mmCIF file of C-alpha atoms and ligand atoms in Angstrom:
data_model
loop_
_atom_site.group_PDB
_atom_site.id
_atom_site.type_symbol
_atom_site.label_atom_id
_atom_site.label_comp_id
_atom_site.label_asym_id
_atom_site.label_seq_id
_atom_site.Cartn_x
_atom_site.Cartn_y
_atom_site.Cartn_z
ATOM 1 C CA MET A 227 -102.866 50.500 -33.766
ATOM 2 C CA ASP A 228 -106.359 49.287 -34.640
ATOM 3 C CA ASN A 229 -109.036 51.890 -34.099
ATOM 4 C CA GLU A 230 -112.784 52.212 -34.628
ATOM 5 C CA HIS A 231 -112.233 53.061 -38.302
ATOM 6 C CA ASP A 232 -110.184 49.874 -38.956
ATOM 7 C CA LEU A 233 -112.945 47.798 -37.382
ATOM 8 C CA LYS A 234 -115.716 49.022 -39.689
ATOM 9 C CA GLY A 235 -117.577 46.075 -41.192
ATOM 10 C CA VAL A 236 -115.971 43.591 -38.794
ATOM 11 C CA ALA A 237 -118.500 41.467 -36.870
ATOM 12 C CA ARG A 238 -118.030 41.846 -33.134
ATOM 13 C CA PRO A 239 -117.576 40.915 -30.395
ATOM 14 C CA ARG A 240 -115.112 38.236 -31.483
ATOM 15 C CA PHE A 241 -112.998 35.338 -30.307
ATOM 16 C CA GLY A 242 -109.276 36.089 -30.130
ATOM 17 C CA TRP A 243 -106.953 33.075 -30.445
ATOM 18 C CA ALA A 244 -103.220 33.275 -29.808
ATOM 19 C CA LEU A 245 -101.248 30.479 -31.406
ATOM 20 C CA THR A 246 -97.729 29.891 -30.062
ATOM 21 C CA GLY A 247 -94.822 27.732 -31.206
ATOM 22 C CA SER A 248 -95.749 24.509 -29.444
ATOM 23 C CA GLY A 249 -95.850 21.240 -31.348
ATOM 24 C CA HIS A 250 -97.709 19.700 -28.431
ATOM 25 C CA PHE A 251 -101.361 19.541 -29.531
ATOM 26 C CA PHE A 252 -100.778 22.105 -32.292
ATOM 27 C CA LYS A 253 -102.936 20.253 -34.828
ATOM 28 C CA GLU A 254 -105.690 19.552 -32.302
ATOM 29 C CA SER A 255 -105.803 23.225 -31.287
ATOM 30 C CA LEU A 256 -106.119 24.239 -34.945
ATOM 31 C CA GLU A 257 -109.077 21.872 -35.329
ATOM 32 C CA ILE A 258 -110.963 23.480 -32.443
ATOM 33 C CA MET A 259 -110.040 26.953 -33.706
ATOM 34 C CA ARG A 260 -111.627 26.189 -37.078
ATOM 35 C CA THR A 261 -115.043 25.709 -35.421
ATOM 36 C CA LEU A 262 -115.254 29.258 -34.048
ATOM 37 C CA PRO A 263 -117.186 32.053 -35.766
ATOM 38 C CA ASN A 264 -116.026 35.708 -35.700
ATOM 39 C CA LEU A 265 -112.416 34.853 -35.011
ATOM 40 C CA ASP A 266 -109.120 36.758 -34.970
ATOM 41 C CA VAL A 267 -105.912 34.686 -34.798
ATOM 42 C CA PHE A 268 -102.689 36.096 -33.333
ATOM 43 C CA VAL A 269 -99.657 34.123 -34.494
ATOM 44 C CA SER A 270 -96.357 34.227 -32.613
ATOM 45 C CA LYS A 271 -93.189 34.175 -34.732
ATOM 46 C CA ALA A 272 -92.442 30.654 -33.471
ATOM 47 C CA ALA A 273 -95.989 29.497 -34.322
ATOM 48 C CA ALA A 274 -95.554 30.755 -37.893
ATOM 49 C CA GLU A 275 -92.488 28.488 -38.169
ATOM 50 C CA VAL A 276 -93.981 25.503 -36.366
ATOM 51 C CA ILE A 277 -97.100 25.444 -38.557
ATOM 52 C CA ARG A 278 -94.805 24.871 -41.551
ATOM 53 C CA MET A 279 -92.745 22.197 -39.765
ATOM 54 C CA TYR A 280 -95.892 20.189 -39.025
ATOM 55 C CA LYS A 281 -97.046 20.725 -42.629
ATOM 56 C CA GLN A 282 -100.276 22.330 -41.453
ATOM 57 C CA ASP A 283 -102.404 25.050 -43.059
ATOM 58 C CA PHE A 284 -104.579 27.491 -41.211
ATOM 59 C CA ASP A 285 -107.498 26.403 -43.426
ATOM 60 C CA LEU A 286 -109.807 28.961 -41.823
ATOM 61 C CA ALA A 287 -113.050 30.585 -42.927
ATOM 62 C CA SER A 288 -112.556 33.577 -45.231
ATOM 63 C CA ASP A 289 -113.726 36.090 -42.624
ATOM 64 C CA VAL A 290 -111.081 35.036 -40.067
ATOM 65 C CA ARG A 291 -108.490 37.761 -39.537
ATOM 66 C CA ILE A 292 -104.893 36.565 -39.046
ATOM 67 C CA PHE A 293 -102.411 38.871 -37.316
ATOM 68 C CA LYS A 294 -98.720 37.970 -37.542
ATOM 69 C CA ASP A 295 -96.107 39.227 -35.095
ATOM 70 C CA THR A 296 -94.537 41.976 -37.215
ATOM 71 C CA THR A 297 -94.572 45.052 -34.970
ATOM 72 C CA ALA A 298 -92.517 45.883 -31.878
ATOM 73 C CA SER A 299 -95.555 47.352 -30.139
ATOM 74 C CA SER A 300 -97.904 44.460 -30.984
ATOM 75 C CA ALA A 301 -100.198 46.971 -32.686
ATOM 76 C CA PRO A 302 -103.214 44.644 -33.137
ATOM 77 C CA VAL A 303 -103.749 44.449 -29.366
ATOM 78 C CA GLY A 304 -105.278 47.934 -29.456
ATOM 79 C CA ALA A 305 -108.577 46.278 -30.407
ATOM 80 C CA PHE A 306 -108.898 44.930 -26.849
ATOM 81 C CA TYR A 307 -109.526 48.488 -25.665
ATOM 82 C CA TYR A 308 -112.533 48.827 -27.977
ATOM 83 C CA GLY A 309 -114.365 45.799 -26.560
ATOM 84 C CA VAL A 310 -113.776 43.781 -29.725
ATOM 85 C CA TYR A 311 -113.195 40.473 -27.888
ATOM 86 C CA HIS A 312 -115.497 38.506 -25.612
ATOM 87 C CA THR A 313 -112.930 35.684 -25.137
ATOM 88 C CA LEU A 314 -109.211 35.065 -25.632
ATOM 89 C CA ILE A 315 -107.844 31.554 -26.107
ATOM 90 C CA VAL A 316 -104.090 30.889 -25.973
ATOM 91 C CA ALA A 317 -103.621 27.412 -27.404
ATOM 92 C CA PRO A 318 -101.340 25.640 -27.483
ATOM 93 C CA ALA A 319 -99.248 27.737 -25.091
ATOM 94 C CA THR A 320 -95.501 27.051 -25.005
ATOM 95 C CA SER A 321 -93.660 26.910 -21.703
ATOM 96 C CA ASN A 322 -91.967 30.120 -22.889
ATOM 97 C CA THR A 323 -95.278 31.949 -23.304
ATOM 98 C CA VAL A 324 -96.681 30.593 -20.023
ATOM 99 C CA ALA A 325 -93.544 31.690 -18.126
ATOM 100 C CA LYS A 326 -93.684 35.178 -19.619
ATOM 101 C CA CYS A 327 -97.396 35.521 -18.908
ATOM 102 C CA VAL A 328 -96.859 34.466 -15.289
ATOM 103 C CA ALA A 329 -94.006 36.969 -14.931
ATOM 104 C CA GLY A 330 -96.138 39.762 -16.381
ATOM 105 C CA ILE A 331 -93.919 40.090 -19.449
ATOM 106 C CA SER A 332 -95.574 41.238 -22.672
ATOM 107 C CA ASP A 333 -92.887 41.498 -25.325
ATOM 108 C CA ASN A 334 -94.483 39.843 -28.355
ATOM 109 C CA LEU A 335 -97.922 39.403 -29.892
ATOM 110 C CA ALA A 336 -99.003 36.339 -27.876
ATOM 111 C CA THR A 337 -97.886 37.672 -24.497
ATOM 112 C CA ASN A 338 -99.329 41.082 -25.333
ATOM 113 C CA VAL A 339 -102.803 39.766 -26.140
ATOM 114 C CA PHE A 340 -102.722 37.806 -22.871
ATOM 115 C CA ALA A 341 -101.690 40.931 -20.930
ATOM 116 C CA GLN A 342 -104.222 43.178 -22.660
ATOM 117 C CA ALA A 343 -107.018 40.637 -22.160
ATOM 118 C CA GLY A 344 -106.149 40.677 -18.455
ATOM 119 C CA LYS A 345 -106.116 44.461 -18.329
ATOM 120 C CA THR A 346 -109.484 44.685 -20.091
ATOM 121 C CA ARG A 347 -111.021 41.776 -18.119
ATOM 122 C CA VAL A 348 -111.627 39.581 -21.140
ATOM 123 C CA PRO A 349 -112.062 35.939 -20.002
ATOM 124 C CA THR A 350 -109.081 33.893 -21.154
ATOM 125 C CA ILE A 351 -108.506 30.174 -21.664
ATOM 126 C CA VAL A 352 -104.873 28.991 -21.757
ATOM 127 C CA PHE A 353 -103.962 25.482 -22.953
ATOM 128 C CA ALA A 354 -100.663 24.928 -21.138
ATOM 129 C CA CYS A 355 -98.321 22.352 -22.648
ATOM 130 C CA ASP A 356 -96.081 21.465 -19.741
ATOM 131 C CA THR A 357 -98.428 19.845 -17.267
ATOM 132 C CA ALA A 358 -96.766 16.618 -16.096
ATOM 133 C CA PRO A 359 -93.222 15.468 -15.230
ATOM 134 C CA VAL A 360 -93.185 13.094 -18.216
ATOM 135 C CA MET A 361 -95.129 13.617 -21.425
ATOM 136 C CA ASP A 362 -95.464 12.097 -24.878
ATOM 137 C CA THR A 363 -95.479 14.845 -27.475
ATOM 138 C CA GLU A 364 -95.630 15.028 -31.246
ATOM 139 C CA ALA A 365 -92.423 16.208 -32.929
ATOM 140 C CA PRO A 366 -92.462 16.880 -36.685
ATOM 141 C CA LYS A 367 -91.144 13.327 -37.296
ATOM 142 C CA GLY A 368 -93.238 11.462 -34.716
ATOM 143 C CA MET A 369 -93.871 11.000 -31.003
ATOM 144 C CA VAL A 370 -91.110 11.782 -28.484
ATOM 145 C CA LYS A 371 -90.845 11.900 -24.680
ATOM 146 C CA VAL A 372 -90.245 15.216 -22.879
ATOM 147 C CA TYR A 373 -89.594 15.913 -19.221
ATOM 148 C CA PRO A 374 -90.886 19.392 -18.303
ATOM 149 C CA ARG A 375 -88.748 21.059 -15.662
ATOM 150 C CA ARG A 376 -89.962 22.002 -12.205
ATOM 151 C CA ILE A 377 -90.036 25.681 -13.287
ATOM 152 C CA ASP A 378 -92.322 24.790 -16.228
ATOM 153 C CA LEU A 379 -94.772 22.942 -13.973
ATOM 154 C CA GLU A 380 -94.652 25.733 -11.376
ATOM 155 C CA CYS A 381 -95.466 28.364 -14.007
ATOM 156 C CA THR A 382 -98.514 26.378 -15.141
ATOM 157 C CA GLU A 383 -99.718 26.179 -11.521
ATOM 158 C CA ARG A 384 -99.130 29.897 -10.957
ATOM 159 C CA LEU A 385 -101.092 30.800 -14.079
ATOM 160 C CA LYS A 386 -104.125 29.061 -12.548
ATOM 161 C CA THR A 387 -104.225 31.768 -9.862
ATOM 162 C CA PHE A 388 -104.691 34.600 -12.398
ATOM 163 C CA ASP A 389 -108.033 36.421 -12.490
ATOM 164 C CA ASP A 390 -110.384 35.683 -15.413
ATOM 165 C CA THR A 391 -108.033 32.897 -16.557
ATOM 166 C CA THR A 392 -108.935 29.238 -17.077
ATOM 167 C CA VAL A 393 -105.932 26.954 -17.523
ATOM 168 C CA VAL A 394 -106.626 23.669 -19.305
ATOM 169 C CA GLU A 395 -104.229 20.752 -19.644
ATOM 170 C CA THR A 396 -105.884 18.409 -22.152
ATOM 171 C CA VAL A 397 -107.552 18.732 -25.553
ATOM 172 C CA GLU A 398 -110.802 17.485 -23.992
ATOM 173 C CA ASP A 399 -110.675 20.221 -21.355
ATOM 174 C CA LEU A 400 -109.853 22.824 -24.013
ATOM 175 C CA GLN A 401 -112.885 21.709 -25.998
ATOM 176 C CA ALA A 402 -115.064 21.769 -22.866
ATOM 177 C CA ALA A 403 -113.879 25.271 -21.907
ATOM 178 C CA VAL A 404 -114.506 26.574 -25.437
ATOM 179 C CA ASP A 405 -117.940 24.900 -25.490
ATOM 180 C CA ALA A 406 -118.774 26.525 -22.141
ATOM 181 C CA ARG A 407 -117.939 29.969 -23.580
ATOM 182 C CA LEU A 408 -120.023 29.281 -26.696
ATOM 183 C CA LYS A 409 -122.951 28.225 -24.506
ATOM 184 C CA ALA A 410 -122.603 31.215 -22.154
ATOM 185 C CA LEU A 411 -122.529 33.571 -25.141
ATOM 186 C CA ASN A 412 -125.290 31.697 -27.030
ATOM 187 C CA ILE A 413 -123.035 31.250 -30.088
ATOM 188 C CA SER A 414 -123.166 28.273 -32.481
ATOM 189 C CA LYS A 415 -120.035 26.523 -33.777
ATOM 190 C CA ILE A 416 -119.292 26.516 -37.473
ATOM 191 C CA THR A 417 -119.167 23.034 -38.954
ATOM 192 C CA SER A 418 -117.307 23.719 -42.207
ATOM 193 C CA THR A 419 -114.799 26.340 -43.434
ATOM 194 C CA SER A 420 -115.632 25.927 -47.128
HETATM 195 C C1 FMN B 595 -90.934 21.533 -33.938
HETATM 196 C C2 FMN B 595 -90.969 22.290 -32.661
HETATM 197 C C3 FMN B 595 -91.852 21.927 -31.656
HETATM 198 C C4 FMN B 595 -91.884 22.625 -30.443
HETATM 199 N N1 FMN B 595 -92.750 22.209 -29.477
HETATM 200 C C5 FMN B 595 -92.762 22.845 -28.290
HETATM 201 C C6 FMN B 595 -93.657 22.411 -27.270
HETATM 202 O O1 FMN B 595 -94.419 21.437 -27.416
HETATM 203 N N2 FMN B 595 -93.673 23.078 -26.100
HETATM 204 C C7 FMN B 595 -92.859 24.170 -25.879
HETATM 205 O O2 FMN B 595 -92.948 24.747 -24.800
HETATM 206 N N3 FMN B 595 -91.998 24.616 -26.841
HETATM 207 C C8 FMN B 595 -91.929 23.977 -28.032
HETATM 208 N N4 FMN B 595 -91.065 24.412 -29.011
HETATM 209 C C9 FMN B 595 -90.143 25.519 -28.719
HETATM 210 C C10 FMN B 595 -90.814 26.906 -28.943
HETATM 211 O O3 FMN B 595 -91.264 27.047 -30.286
HETATM 212 C C11 FMN B 595 -89.823 28.002 -28.560
HETATM 213 O O4 FMN B 595 -89.611 27.990 -27.163
HETATM 214 C C12 FMN B 595 -90.276 29.395 -28.979
HETATM 215 O O5 FMN B 595 -89.276 30.338 -28.609
HETATM 216 C C13 FMN B 595 -91.588 29.760 -28.333
HETATM 217 O O6 FMN B 595 -92.001 31.051 -28.762
HETATM 218 P P1 FMN B 595 -93.475 31.569 -28.439
HETATM 219 O O7 FMN B 595 -93.761 31.183 -27.022
HETATM 220 O O8 FMN B 595 -93.348 33.062 -28.603
HETATM 221 O O9 FMN B 595 -94.406 31.000 -29.447
HETATM 222 C C14 FMN B 595 -91.012 23.718 -30.232
HETATM 223 C C15 FMN B 595 -90.127 24.094 -31.240
HETATM 224 C C16 FMN B 595 -90.101 23.379 -32.439
HETATM 225 C C17 FMN B 595 -89.108 23.793 -33.513
#
């Protein structure tokens, strides 16, 4: 588990960003992620696969820390207890991750950071994917139609009732929510990762 010693030399407080295995707005979420300074990225196992399927690279600044889902206990989440994060963003969030978060399940890295952010009262933004009965979404080989189930839509609605949690449903609203956090914290975006 991360402790004070592991965090020596790491600028803080930081943004935490959990990336899950959703193709829906995966690339757009990465673009917004790349503009954030002092960032830690938590990558679900499915996200690590999906990023390859969409032929994407993280392409992040050199000081960004990337945590992959390799431990049963989700060891990196320990940092939440040391006040390392001022904000958590879960984007894009699969229907699987949203359902688990709503049910209070924390059995992998993405659901654990969401749970620990809640337990440490870190404001969280979740970009839910399943938000309408019919949606156009980007598959690796092009656009396809999907029909989220009633349970998927219900989970998104239930997540909106969680404390300290802002649920967004469009890229524009994700950008606006991130911008609002930057403004509240008086932090400037980064304009280039090179
Ligand atoms: C190419 C590809 C695209 C996917 N896109 C979505 C998506 O848009 N929304 C979704 O809920 N699941 C999507 N999935 C399925 C999830 O990756 C799968 O449910 C996975 O178990 C989610 O794990 P996670 O929530 O831990 O990241 C996609 C899977 C693949 C292979």
